[in-house]
Amino acid sequence: MAVTLKDVAALAGVSVKTVSNVVNGYSFVKPANRKLVEDALVATGYRPNIGARNLRRGRTGFFALMVPELGIPYFGELAAMIITAAHERDRNVLIEQTWGQRDLERSTLASLGPHLVDGAILSPEALEAEDFALLGPDVPVLMVGEHAVEARLDRVAIDNVLAARTAVEHLVRLGRRRIACIGENPRRGTSAMRLQGYREALADAGMPADAELVAPAVNYHRRDGAEAMRALLELPDPPDAVFCFNDMLAVGALRAAAERGVQVPADLAVVGFDGSEEGAYSTPTLTSIAPDKAAIAERAVERLTTRIDTGLPHESAFIQTPFVLEVRESTAGRRA
Amino acid sequence: MAVTLKDVAALAGVSVKTVSNVVNGYSFVKPANRKLVEDALVATGYRPNIGARNLRRGRTGFFALMVPELGIPYFGELAAMIITAAHERDRNVLIEQTWGQRDLERSTLASLGPHLVDGAILSPEALEAEDFALLGPDVPVLMVGEHAVEARLDRVAIDNVLAARTAVEHLVRLGRRRIACIGENPRRGTSAMRLQGYREALADAGMPADAELVAPAVNYHRRDGAEAMRALLELPDPPDAVFCFNDMLAVGALRAAAERGVQVPADLAVVGFDGSEEGAYSTPTLTSIAPDKAAIAERAVERLTTRIDTGLPHESAFIQTPFVLEVRESTAGRRA
DNA sequence: CATCGTTGGAGCAACGTTGTAAAGGCAAGT
DNA sequence: ACTTGCCTTTACAACGTTGCTCCAACGATG
């Protein structure tokens, strides 16, 4: 059986509470007793029972992290960093995957009772504003990334409109004339912001907004990017540049270009979004908007923990994190 | 505040225990009372306090999953599937990342007390056999993937030697004559098995085992693959094929080849290991050994839960899961 | 009519921890 | 010597749940 405070106390010859005090670093314990207890702790190999402690404290010490899918590199990396940041604050992370499905996102939201987790970090894809009624009133939650929903929640994200503009302005500066984008999807929050940035950049450059250059994507997987790119390449007047709303779409686009014998970047410049390491090693390497994921993870966990610890419903904030445009081969040089 | 059994009982006008019985589907409850309780449950929105329940039951309902790094696609995807499989059995998964460092793996092992988790699924990279002494005697654990350690534990994995042989035999059959490999590393369990398969395949083909064609890799990231490949390409008599011990190494190798202007597959055939989706979209697409990750996840979780539920220290088993060789462009056709 | 078994329900205690309050010890001040 | 006050330690209760034991009511049986 597991070692409890009682066992340690018996060995050390003190009360259970004194052991508890030592374990928690609390109050004043006489050095002699402290030594006794510490020796007993080592001898028994005591480990606190988290469940019992949390029961007593009324906290669970757990966060939920709701993401579409860990197998997507962006979310895998983000989850990795969030777990690390949470551990630094003695919290554990429970990962809930929703596969981008609204019903799974809804049921996840509804399950965020105060018993299971102290709070949650959400990265929804299909939630509507009304769904947030499912949330318990006292559950601190926070969103990472942009989302169309207008919930009154804390958010940690980069400026998606600006980032998208930056990407497209880069293409404009290269002299590209027919700049397409891939990823339009009314049900995805990120889509709206990135589309807006794309349009703003085109407008600023005095370029027409050609509807046939805006390629939709149901999901943001490589397959979707490849399909969208194939469709774009079959246009009578195909694009000479494409801005993809994430790196996986961009990798798919590179593949479709390779299949068609379209040279990147000579015939087609490609920009992605996420700054994934995959893009740094693809052929050609991929220019991409790289959000500072470590900053997102750190700020998100920091904000959530302080909100939990203070318990007060302060103003909900938008915490903006930095990004950079990583320029690589897929947009190298000028048009041939 | 959270709703407790007491609240529900007060509303329904029955005892706490009766509510508990209804919640757990236990014993015989008079239909009238059952109805009363169920209505009260709905009205209050009761959710059981997991911590209290686990405290009482002596179980936590949590697994630990120890992996090097979620940001690595293979482990991200595997974690995704393990979480799903665990949820189907009403368990939650706590993810511990070790970044392949032995000290972090050791401390994770040591922290697997009976208090925090009921059991653990391990994917160590640097652990030595002696480290398993850190494990509590009653903690059910299971390893996924091959590892050099000879611990007496359940293991779920593919036949790594056979898989590696299959990959190299494929290269032999293509007519390749100087077949290199990337990933040799005495501190990694997988390395030994895959190296053995590589050597067996060469021996079977009557080809010499040239030590300079065995490229080491400290880590198994893209960067390491690229570095190793650059070194191989600088040999006086460079290889015409390379078997990489995982897909990320292979992607790095593709990149190094592209930089040097080496044509894949004409000048160099490349085989990876993991069957990652990244390899299905790289340029050229990557031939790879694809383990059935879903089967690994399912069998691992199944085995661990039954071991926890029965509590008996049955014979430790090696559960073998299938794999296939996905043949793609990086090994297409014969040598030019 | 007494006994018994069956069915439905309830009370108590305990899981391991920590907050509270109170008790014990000791030294300095009256 | 006796109070006062501080430092240290302790007993107790409680967090929410469930296993166990016991109780009540009932119909069936001898």
XYZ file of C-alpha atoms (C1' of nucleotides) in Angstrom:
732
model
C 0.000 0.000 0.000
C 0.896 3.580 -0.422
C 2.728 5.547 2.245
C 0.549 8.131 3.983
C 1.243 10.994 6.313
C 0.209 8.729 9.154
C 2.963 6.252 8.373
C 5.564 8.983 8.232
C 4.293 10.479 11.467
C 4.484 7.142 13.234
C 8.057 6.628 12.107
C 9.138 10.118 13.068
C 7.265 10.047 16.338
C 5.338 13.237 15.723
C 1.780 14.076 14.797
C 0.364 13.817 11.344
C -0.103 17.547 11.176
C 3.528 18.254 11.895
C 4.501 16.083 8.968
C 1.972 17.897 6.846
C 3.524 21.170 7.941
C 6.968 20.029 6.955
C 5.771 18.752 3.621
C 4.102 22.048 2.865
C 6.989 24.107 4.123
C 4.583 25.784 6.490
C 4.949 27.574 9.801
C 7.627 27.079 12.358
C 8.839 23.600 12.995
C 11.599 22.999 15.473
C 14.792 22.078 13.601
C 15.176 18.815 15.502
C 11.669 17.730 14.549
C 12.103 18.896 11.038
C 15.150 16.717 10.680
C 13.288 13.775 12.156
C 10.427 14.226 9.755
C 12.615 14.743 6.743
C 14.504 11.568 7.473
C 11.246 9.697 7.839
C 10.012 11.156 4.573
C 13.054 9.891 2.782
C 12.991 6.544 4.524
C 9.392 5.871 3.625
C 9.497 7.461 0.205
C 6.361 9.413 0.960
C 4.412 10.982 -1.899
C 1.349 13.084 -1.232
C -1.989 11.782 -2.392
C -2.979 14.402 -4.893
C -6.627 13.444 -4.844
C -6.951 13.793 -1.114
C -5.063 17.052 -1.084
C -7.217 18.486 -3.828
C -10.361 17.274 -2.145
C -9.362 19.141 0.959
C -8.230 22.223 -0.907
C -11.186 22.289 -3.243
C -8.926 22.418 -6.285
C -7.923 19.705 -8.642
C -4.656 21.086 -9.917
C -5.673 20.187 -13.457
C -6.247 22.220 -16.574
C -8.081 21.027 -19.594
C -6.550 21.816 -22.943
C -9.020 21.531 -25.784
C -7.407 21.217 -29.209
C -8.553 19.804 -32.504
C -5.908 17.126 -32.813
C -2.518 16.444 -31.294
C -1.276 14.849 -34.478
C -1.278 18.252 -36.165
C 2.243 19.560 -35.627
C 1.112 23.024 -34.606
C -1.112 21.713 -31.865
C 1.342 19.045 -30.838
C 4.021 21.666 -30.350
C 1.670 24.083 -28.622
C 0.432 21.355 -26.289
C 4.013 20.429 -25.495
C 4.769 23.980 -24.438
C 1.563 24.419 -22.482
C 2.242 21.234 -20.554
C 5.711 22.458 -19.757
C 4.459 25.852 -18.624
C 1.781 24.237 -16.481
C 4.257 21.899 -14.839
C 6.335 24.862 -13.835
C 3.335 25.988 -11.836
C 2.616 22.535 -10.426
C -0.393 21.927 -12.600
C -1.199 19.039 -14.824
C -2.879 19.200 -18.185
C -5.676 17.016 -19.466
C -5.892 17.030 -23.221
C -9.247 16.834 -24.941
C -9.314 16.393 -28.679
C -12.280 17.558 -30.681
C -11.217 16.786 -34.241
C -12.702 20.154 -35.102
C -16.234 18.872 -34.567
C -18.723 21.164 -32.975
C -20.581 18.507 -31.030
C -17.353 17.264 -29.467
C -16.369 20.811 -28.649
C -19.744 21.371 -27.059
C -19.598 18.267 -24.932
C -16.067 19.123 -23.863
C -17.239 22.549 -22.805
C -20.121 21.057 -20.876
C -17.856 18.625 -19.068
C -15.632 21.349 -17.646
C -17.124 21.135 -14.205
C -15.312 22.466 -11.181
C -14.646 18.913 -10.050
C -12.455 17.753 -12.846
C -10.425 20.803 -13.732
C -9.711 24.207 -12.281
C -9.825 25.855 -15.668
C -9.381 25.309 -19.345
C -7.448 26.530 -22.342
C -9.578 26.294 -25.449
C -8.710 26.211 -29.095
C -12.090 25.691 -30.700
C -12.732 25.483 -34.390
C -16.439 25.161 -34.798
C -17.990 26.582 -31.652
C -20.694 29.199 -31.965
C -21.218 31.987 -29.472
C -24.316 30.372 -28.032
C -22.381 27.239 -27.120
C -20.602 29.028 -24.347
C -23.783 28.883 -22.328
C -22.756 25.288 -21.684
C -19.904 26.529 -19.575
C -20.390 26.590 -15.859
C -20.433 30.164 -14.558
C -17.396 29.722 -12.360
C -15.073 27.922 -14.731
C -12.113 30.062 -15.732
C -11.418 29.549 -19.387
C -9.194 31.182 -21.925
C -8.913 30.926 -25.674
C -5.714 30.613 -27.654
C -5.676 31.669 -31.257
C -8.207 33.745 -33.076
C -11.763 32.617 -33.248
C -14.833 34.070 -34.779
C -16.834 33.651 -31.608
C -17.438 36.792 -29.674
C -17.395 35.249 -26.250
C -16.325 37.483 -23.425
C -13.239 35.493 -22.614
C -9.573 36.020 -22.172
C -7.718 35.432 -25.408
C -4.079 34.909 -26.202
C -3.166 35.177 -29.847
C -1.144 36.972 -32.438
C -2.693 39.726 -34.520
C -3.970 37.463 -37.270
C -5.075 40.241 -39.580
C -1.706 41.916 -39.391
C 0.105 38.620 -39.795
C -1.869 37.766 -42.898
C -1.258 41.229 -44.300
C 2.440 40.843 -43.635
C 2.489 37.580 -45.545
C 0.633 38.945 -48.543
C 2.564 42.221 -48.577
C 5.696 40.123 -48.813
C 4.274 38.475 -51.940
C 3.320 41.855 -53.374
C 6.808 43.159 -52.774
C 8.188 40.222 -54.735
C 6.254 41.483 -57.716
C 3.570 38.825 -57.738
C 0.435 39.889 -59.550
C -2.130 37.154 -59.087
C -2.030 36.230 -55.437
C -4.375 33.482 -54.340
C -5.177 32.223 -50.871
C -6.176 28.832 -49.550
C -8.246 28.196 -46.452
C -11.413 30.250 -46.753
C -14.002 28.724 -44.471
C -16.883 30.606 -42.834
C -16.985 28.163 -39.939
C -13.435 28.756 -38.830
C -12.521 31.773 -36.821
C -8.978 32.020 -38.056
C -10.167 31.991 -41.618
C -12.061 35.258 -41.329
C -9.127 37.165 -39.870
C -6.580 35.839 -42.305
C -8.881 36.454 -45.216
C -9.335 40.007 -44.044
C -5.583 40.546 -43.856
C -5.220 39.076 -47.321
C -7.850 41.432 -48.731
C -6.423 44.453 -46.984
C -2.988 43.786 -48.391
C -4.381 43.397 -51.911
C -6.404 46.554 -51.577
C -3.413 48.503 -50.305
C -1.453 47.333 -53.328
C -4.273 48.395 -55.608
C -4.799 44.851 -56.778
C -8.250 43.507 -57.600
C -9.890 41.005 -55.281
C -10.591 38.150 -57.610
C -13.095 35.744 -56.017
C -11.819 32.764 -57.970
C -8.430 33.172 -56.274
C -9.948 32.595 -52.841
C -9.872 28.828 -52.417
C -11.939 27.275 -49.648
C -10.765 24.427 -47.405
C -13.027 22.356 -45.229
C -10.181 21.101 -43.099
C -6.688 22.444 -42.860
C -4.831 19.259 -43.616
C -2.242 18.632 -46.297
C -4.787 16.865 -48.440
C -7.044 19.925 -48.460
C -4.185 22.175 -49.450
C -3.252 19.900 -52.329
C -6.832 19.760 -53.591
C -7.267 23.502 -53.397
C -3.980 24.098 -55.186
C -4.895 21.717 -57.979
C -8.106 23.638 -58.524
C -6.240 26.940 -58.570
C -3.717 25.631 -61.095
C -6.511 24.649 -63.401
C -7.843 28.178 -63.653
C -7.538 29.773 -67.096
C -5.332 32.416 -65.501
C -3.639 30.624 -62.615
C -2.070 32.481 -59.691
C 1.629 33.257 -59.430
C 1.557 33.236 -55.643
C -0.515 31.690 -52.914
C -0.957 32.473 -49.251
C -2.038 29.398 -47.302
C -3.806 29.802 -43.985
C -1.598 27.217 -42.351
C 1.570 25.275 -43.076
C -0.157 21.988 -43.713
C -2.237 23.536 -46.451
C 0.975 25.034 -47.808
C 2.743 21.683 -47.808
C -0.192 20.258 -49.706
C 0.052 23.147 -52.139
C 3.770 22.476 -52.681
C 2.924 18.877 -53.430
C 0.239 19.772 -55.954
C 2.653 22.164 -57.630
C 5.326 19.486 -57.815
C 2.855 17.039 -59.342
C 1.920 19.550 -62.038
C 5.528 20.464 -62.719
C 4.946 24.007 -61.512
C 8.220 25.478 -60.258
C 8.273 26.993 -56.775
C 9.185 29.792 -56.385
C 9.824 30.574 -60.051
C 6.271 30.039 -61.277
C 4.526 30.115 -57.945
C 5.484 31.648 -54.630
C 4.041 29.992 -51.518
C 3.644 31.368 -48.008
C 2.362 29.346 -45.095
C 1.277 30.114 -41.577
C 2.429 28.472 -38.324
C 6.191 28.411 -38.642
C 6.277 24.653 -38.318
C 9.565 22.853 -38.480
C 8.211 20.760 -41.306
C 8.203 23.873 -43.448
C 11.839 24.518 -42.632
C 12.786 21.202 -44.248
C 10.320 20.834 -47.086
C 11.460 21.070 -50.692
C 11.533 23.931 -51.315
C 11.665 25.254 -47.772
C 8.578 27.192 -46.867
C 8.223 30.865 -46.113
C 5.809 31.105 -43.219
C 4.309 33.328 -40.563
C 5.774 31.994 -37.337
C 3.844 32.838 -34.184
C 5.883 32.708 -31.016
C 4.305 29.536 -29.663
C 6.343 29.557 -26.508
C 5.007 33.020 -25.726
C 1.448 31.907 -26.390
C 1.828 28.935 -24.074
C 3.532 30.923 -21.367
C 1.118 33.830 -21.380
C -1.908 31.573 -21.549
C -0.877 29.448 -18.600
C 0.214 32.477 -16.642
C -3.083 34.231 -17.202
C -5.167 31.189 -16.407
C -3.340 30.400 -13.198
C -3.596 33.933 -11.875
C -7.259 33.990 -12.743
C -7.758 30.751 -10.842
C -5.675 31.855 -7.905
C -7.344 35.205 -7.508
C -10.748 33.784 -8.313
C -11.928 37.223 -9.292
C -13.783 37.818 -12.522
C -11.600 40.649 -13.736
C -11.961 42.262 -17.098
C -11.462 39.804 -19.919
C -8.369 40.692 -21.864
C -6.852 40.177 -25.272
C -3.224 39.284 -24.830
C -1.285 39.765 -28.018
C 1.844 37.754 -28.721
C 4.479 38.367 -31.349
C 5.082 36.676 -34.676
C 7.707 36.878 -37.404
C 7.724 36.189 -41.109
C 10.276 33.471 -41.806
C 11.415 34.010 -45.377
C 12.658 30.865 -47.073
C 13.033 29.328 -50.510
C 9.364 29.153 -51.456
C 9.364 32.918 -51.954
C 12.988 33.410 -52.897
C 13.914 35.819 -55.643
C 11.694 37.427 -58.223
C 9.446 35.961 -60.765
C 11.298 34.350 -63.645
C -20.260 26.125 -5.341
C -20.295 22.676 -6.777
C -23.302 20.411 -6.441
C -22.710 17.422 -4.182
C -24.579 14.231 -3.517
C -25.912 15.846 -0.377
C -27.595 18.609 -2.345
C -29.184 16.147 -4.707
C -30.343 13.981 -1.816
C -31.942 16.933 -0.064
C -33.812 17.907 -3.189
C -34.981 14.371 -3.894
C -35.855 13.693 -0.286
C -33.772 10.536 -0.028
C -30.488 9.636 1.584
C -27.127 10.449 0.168
C -26.427 6.788 -0.283
C -29.470 6.222 -2.411
C -28.382 8.973 -4.737
C -24.959 7.399 -4.870
C -26.592 4.112 -5.742
C -28.541 5.665 -8.560
C -25.507 7.458 -9.902
C -23.531 4.243 -9.938
C -26.353 2.221 -11.380
C -26.020 -0.030 -8.394
C -28.392 -2.333 -6.588
C -32.143 -2.155 -6.559
C -33.758 1.211 -6.211
C -37.546 1.552 -6.220
C -38.634 3.031 -9.556
C -40.426 5.890 -7.852
C -37.329 6.870 -5.938
C -35.139 6.382 -8.928
C -37.278 8.812 -10.849
C -37.135 11.291 -8.003
C -33.368 11.088 -7.848
C -32.894 11.288 -11.578
C -34.997 14.403 -11.761
C -33.018 15.933 -8.965
C -29.791 15.024 -10.705
C -30.890 16.795 -13.829
C -32.291 19.771 -11.936
C -29.084 20.330 -10.024
C -26.727 19.423 -12.835
C -24.794 17.155 -10.536
C -21.316 16.038 -11.534
C -19.401 13.624 -9.388
C -16.272 14.868 -7.703
C -13.658 12.695 -9.306
C -11.106 13.326 -6.624
C -13.377 12.264 -3.807
C -14.548 9.233 -5.682
C -11.011 8.172 -6.458
C -9.940 8.793 -2.914
C -12.648 6.466 -1.734
C -12.033 3.873 -4.419
C -8.283 4.003 -4.174
C -7.940 4.602 -7.907
C -7.322 7.788 -9.776
C -8.626 6.909 -13.203
C -5.503 8.426 -14.757
C -2.730 7.011 -16.859
C 0.596 8.614 -17.414
C 1.947 8.627 -20.924
C 5.672 9.246 -21.053
C 6.931 10.354 -24.457
C 9.959 12.293 -25.601
C 8.078 15.182 -27.155
C 4.566 15.825 -28.382
C 5.807 18.095 -31.123
C 7.301 15.113 -32.914
C 4.568 14.005 -35.306
C 4.924 10.335 -34.476
C 4.425 10.903 -30.787
C 1.751 13.509 -31.301
C -0.258 11.070 -33.381
C 0.379 8.189 -31.018
C -0.641 10.293 -28.029
C -3.803 11.335 -29.832
C -4.770 7.718 -30.336
C -3.869 6.650 -26.832
C -5.968 9.440 -25.374
C -8.880 8.359 -27.513
C -8.510 4.727 -26.520
C -8.269 5.673 -22.858
C -11.373 7.833 -23.023
C -13.308 4.902 -24.378
C -12.517 3.159 -21.126
C -13.286 6.181 -18.963
C -9.683 6.982 -18.220
C -7.787 10.170 -18.606
C -4.216 10.534 -19.749
C -1.524 12.700 -18.233
C 1.288 13.402 -20.633
C 4.843 13.637 -19.406
C 7.504 14.816 -21.801
C 11.103 13.824 -21.310
C 12.790 15.350 -24.338
C 14.731 12.131 -24.546
C 16.748 12.984 -21.444
C 17.574 10.238 -19.062
C 17.276 12.296 -15.912
C 13.802 13.469 -16.867
C 12.826 9.921 -17.700
C 14.145 8.802 -14.345
C 12.270 11.415 -12.407
C 9.099 10.656 -14.322
C 9.471 7.009 -13.457
C 10.021 7.854 -9.828
C 6.946 10.063 -9.735
C 4.617 7.299 -10.859
C 3.270 6.721 -7.425
C -0.043 4.983 -6.878
C -1.515 8.331 -5.899
C -1.299 10.182 -9.144
C -1.890 7.515 -11.748
C -3.132 3.965 -11.880
C -0.549 2.992 -14.435
C 1.683 4.278 -17.161
C 2.556 3.812 -20.785
C 6.221 4.481 -21.366
C 8.168 5.356 -24.432
C 11.648 5.898 -23.045
C 14.694 6.777 -25.070
C 17.567 6.856 -22.680
C 16.559 4.736 -19.708
C 18.886 2.021 -18.538
C 17.732 -1.235 -17.012
C 18.783 -0.179 -13.529
C 16.522 2.857 -13.675
C 13.453 0.699 -13.385
C 14.276 0.202 -9.733
C 12.798 3.679 -9.331
C 9.402 2.269 -10.134
C 7.156 1.422 -7.271
C 6.560 -2.314 -7.079
C 2.819 -2.044 -7.592
C 2.701 0.363 -10.499
C 1.457 -1.288 -13.681
C 3.514 -0.024 -16.566
C 3.853 -0.931 -20.170
C 6.287 0.051 -22.868
C 5.415 1.009 -26.411
C 8.021 0.667 -29.092
C 11.260 -1.205 -28.927
C 13.805 -0.347 -26.333
C 17.147 -1.708 -25.473
C 16.272 -2.070 -21.838
C 15.596 -5.576 -20.712
C 13.034 -4.735 -18.090
C 10.459 -7.388 -17.381
C 7.556 -5.349 -18.608
C 4.695 -5.653 -21.007
C 5.624 -4.297 -24.396
C 3.583 -3.345 -27.402
C 5.551 -2.822 -30.574
C 6.136 -3.911 -34.107
C 8.938 -6.318 -34.951
C 11.579 -3.679 -35.459
C 14.236 -6.027 -36.769
C 11.890 -7.442 -39.350
C 10.624 -3.990 -40.281
C 14.150 -2.709 -40.806
C 14.995 -5.781 -42.872
C 11.922 -5.227 -44.963
C 12.980 -1.667 -45.667
C 16.521 -2.576 -46.632
C 15.461 -5.617 -48.664
C 13.276 -3.257 -50.625
C 16.344 -1.163 -51.426
C 18.308 -4.263 -52.362
C 15.556 -5.357 -54.694
C 15.741 -1.989 -56.427
C 19.311 -2.794 -57.330
C 20.988 -0.414 -54.920
C 24.561 -1.382 -54.135
C 25.788 0.991 -51.460
C 23.066 1.173 -48.878
C 23.700 3.460 -45.939
C 21.688 3.956 -42.804
C 21.180 6.944 -40.533
C 20.366 6.795 -36.852
C 22.958 4.579 -35.209
C 23.021 5.428 -31.527
C 24.014 3.021 -28.768
C 21.846 4.852 -26.242
C 18.624 4.369 -28.136
C 16.761 1.126 -27.993
C 15.201 1.383 -31.392
C 18.574 2.002 -32.954
C 19.939 -1.409 -32.030
C 17.003 -3.319 -33.484
C 16.858 -1.348 -36.706
C 20.582 -1.567 -37.148
C 20.371 -5.310 -36.711
C 17.673 -5.556 -39.365
C 19.772 -3.423 -41.679
C 22.794 -5.684 -41.219
C 20.795 -8.858 -41.632
C 19.345 -7.645 -44.896
C 22.779 -6.699 -46.206
C 24.216 -10.022 -45.155
C 21.376 -11.921 -46.791
C 22.066 -10.034 -49.995
C 25.736 -10.865 -49.749
C 26.657 -7.212 -49.470
C 29.556 -6.030 -47.327
C 28.836 -4.160 -44.100
C 30.755 -0.971 -44.639
C 31.161 0.844 -41.333
C 31.430 4.250 -42.986
C 27.900 3.818 -44.320
C 26.458 3.584 -40.803
C 25.794 7.183 -39.841
C 25.146 8.000 -36.202
C 22.503 10.448 -34.980
C 22.366 11.889 -31.507
C 18.757 12.935 -31.827
C 16.237 11.841 -34.392
C 15.224 15.267 -35.626
C 15.259 16.621 -39.149
C 18.422 18.536 -38.457
C 20.264 15.378 -37.453
C 19.163 13.599 -40.600
C 20.373 16.452 -42.761
C 23.761 16.541 -41.050
C 24.237 12.812 -41.323
C 23.260 12.846 -44.984
C 25.693 15.645 -45.760
C 28.466 13.599 -44.223
C 27.478 10.524 -46.233
C 27.388 12.496 -49.457
C 30.923 13.695 -48.848
C 32.308 10.176 -48.759
C 34.689 9.302 -51.607
C 32.224 6.595 -52.607
C 28.830 7.918 -51.505
C 25.806 5.674 -51.011
C 23.108 5.163 -53.630
C 20.457 4.455 -50.991
C 19.837 5.260 -47.366
C 17.619 3.742 -44.740
C 16.720 6.298 -42.050
C 15.635 5.120 -38.628
C 12.712 7.513 -38.590
C 10.865 9.805 -40.947
C 12.250 12.994 -39.527
C 15.782 11.840 -40.201
C 14.622 10.910 -43.689
C 13.116 14.328 -44.294
C 16.402 15.851 -43.216
C 18.194 13.522 -45.595
C 15.937 14.596 -48.459
C 16.749 18.192 -47.666
C 20.494 17.576 -47.652
C 20.199 15.765 -50.968
C 18.241 18.650 -52.462
C 20.857 21.128 -51.296
C 23.615 19.114 -52.915
C 21.655 18.640 -56.114
C 21.505 14.895 -55.573
C 18.435 13.493 -57.321
C 16.055 11.337 -55.292
C 15.355 8.609 -56.230
C 17.579 8.611 -59.333
C 20.893 9.077 -57.524
C 19.753 8.204 -54.054
C 16.855 6.136 -52.776
C 15.523 7.016 -49.329
C 13.435 4.965 -46.938
C 12.073 6.274 -43.668
C 10.402 4.767 -40.675
C 7.141 5.838 -38.978
C 4.715 6.254 -41.850
C 4.129 9.875 -40.937
C 1.787 11.954 -43.030
C 4.581 14.432 -43.576
C 6.360 11.798 -45.633
C 3.290 11.299 -47.793
C 3.508 14.932 -48.897
C 7.226 15.656 -48.995
C 9.000 16.211 -52.284
C 9.642 13.535 -53.314
C 7.149 11.570 -51.287
C 8.821 9.244 -48.856
C 8.840 5.472 -48.803
C 8.473 4.479 -45.183
C 7.811 1.666 -42.756
C 4.380 2.466 -41.362
C 3.554 0.865 -38.021
C -0.147 0.553 -37.291
C -0.262 3.265 -34.641
C -3.941 2.795 -33.948
C -3.277 -0.838 -33.139
C -0.398 0.084 -30.856
C -2.566 2.571 -28.976
C -5.506 0.245 -28.717
C -3.552 -2.792 -27.591
C -1.488 -0.793 -25.125
C -4.475 0.784 -23.440
C -6.387 -2.469 -23.451
C -3.523 -4.348 -21.860
C -2.881 -1.690 -19.251
C -6.498 -1.402 -18.189
C -6.962 -5.124 -17.789
C -3.753 -5.306 -15.824
C -4.995 -2.548 -13.542
C -8.452 -4.025 -13.208
C -7.291 -7.513 -12.411
C -4.433 -6.248 -10.303
C -2.628 -9.506 -10.820
C 1.002 -9.627 -11.825
C 0.531 -11.957 -14.722
C 3.299 -12.934 -17.078
C 4.733 -9.942 -18.861
C 4.013 -10.177 -22.548
C 5.319 -8.883 -25.843
C 2.380 -7.814 -27.927
C 3.331 -7.508 -31.559
C 1.464 -5.149 -33.848
C 1.539 -5.024 -37.636
C 3.355 -2.678 -39.982
C 3.490 -2.142 -43.719
C 6.057 -0.734 -46.115
C 4.529 2.266 -47.860
C 6.328 2.526 -51.181
C 6.404 6.031 -52.604
C 8.465 8.239 -54.894
C 11.691 8.289 -52.898
C 12.348 4.705 -53.959
C 10.531 4.718 -57.296
C 12.070 2.960 -60.269
C 15.601 1.722 -60.670
C 18.831 3.478 -60.477
C 19.444 5.789 -63.399
C -49.082 -17.081 13.565
C -44.106 -17.191 13.771
C -40.192 -17.498 10.902
C -37.568 -16.603 7.049
C -35.715 -14.609 2.852
C -35.949 -10.881 -0.266
C -35.982 -6.267 -1.515
C -35.283 -1.359 -0.702
C -33.248 2.070 1.873
C -30.224 4.468 5.349
C -26.410 5.344 8.738
C -21.708 5.070 9.734
C -17.072 5.061 8.850
C -13.253 5.680 6.173
C -10.146 7.120 2.105
C -5.587 11.106 3.001
C -5.202 15.608 3.476
C -5.182 20.346 5.592
C -7.562 24.594 8.186
C -8.849 25.838 12.612
C -8.488 26.273 17.117
C -6.743 25.046 21.110
C -3.217 23.084 24.101
C 1.464 22.608 25.681
C 6.142 24.456 26.602
C 9.245 28.003 27.495
C 11.214 32.638 28.448
C 10.723 37.237 29.825
C 8.341 40.653 32.515
C 5.667 41.908 36.768
C 6.319 32.623 41.952
C 2.794 34.068 38.620
C 1.213 35.999 34.675
C 1.828 37.148 29.840
C 2.884 36.143 25.342
C 5.129 33.670 21.829
C 6.549 29.556 19.592
C 5.570 24.778 18.538
C 2.687 20.913 18.361
C -1.519 18.563 18.563
C -6.530 16.944 18.156
C -10.440 17.467 15.588
C -13.294 18.126 11.828
C -14.244 18.388 7.204
C -13.722 17.946 1.912
C -17.377 14.245 -1.274
C -17.635 9.770 -2.091
C -18.682 4.751 -1.490
C -18.273 -0.102 1.082
C -20.164 -2.136 4.737
C -23.528 -3.200 8.037
C -27.826 -2.804 9.700
C -32.848 -1.834 9.617
C -37.612 -1.960 7.880
C -41.181 -3.746 5.305
C -42.958 -7.160 2.648
C -44.718 -11.645 1.043
C -44.052 -16.487 1.234
C -43.536 -20.515 3.805
C -43.951 -23.952 7.612
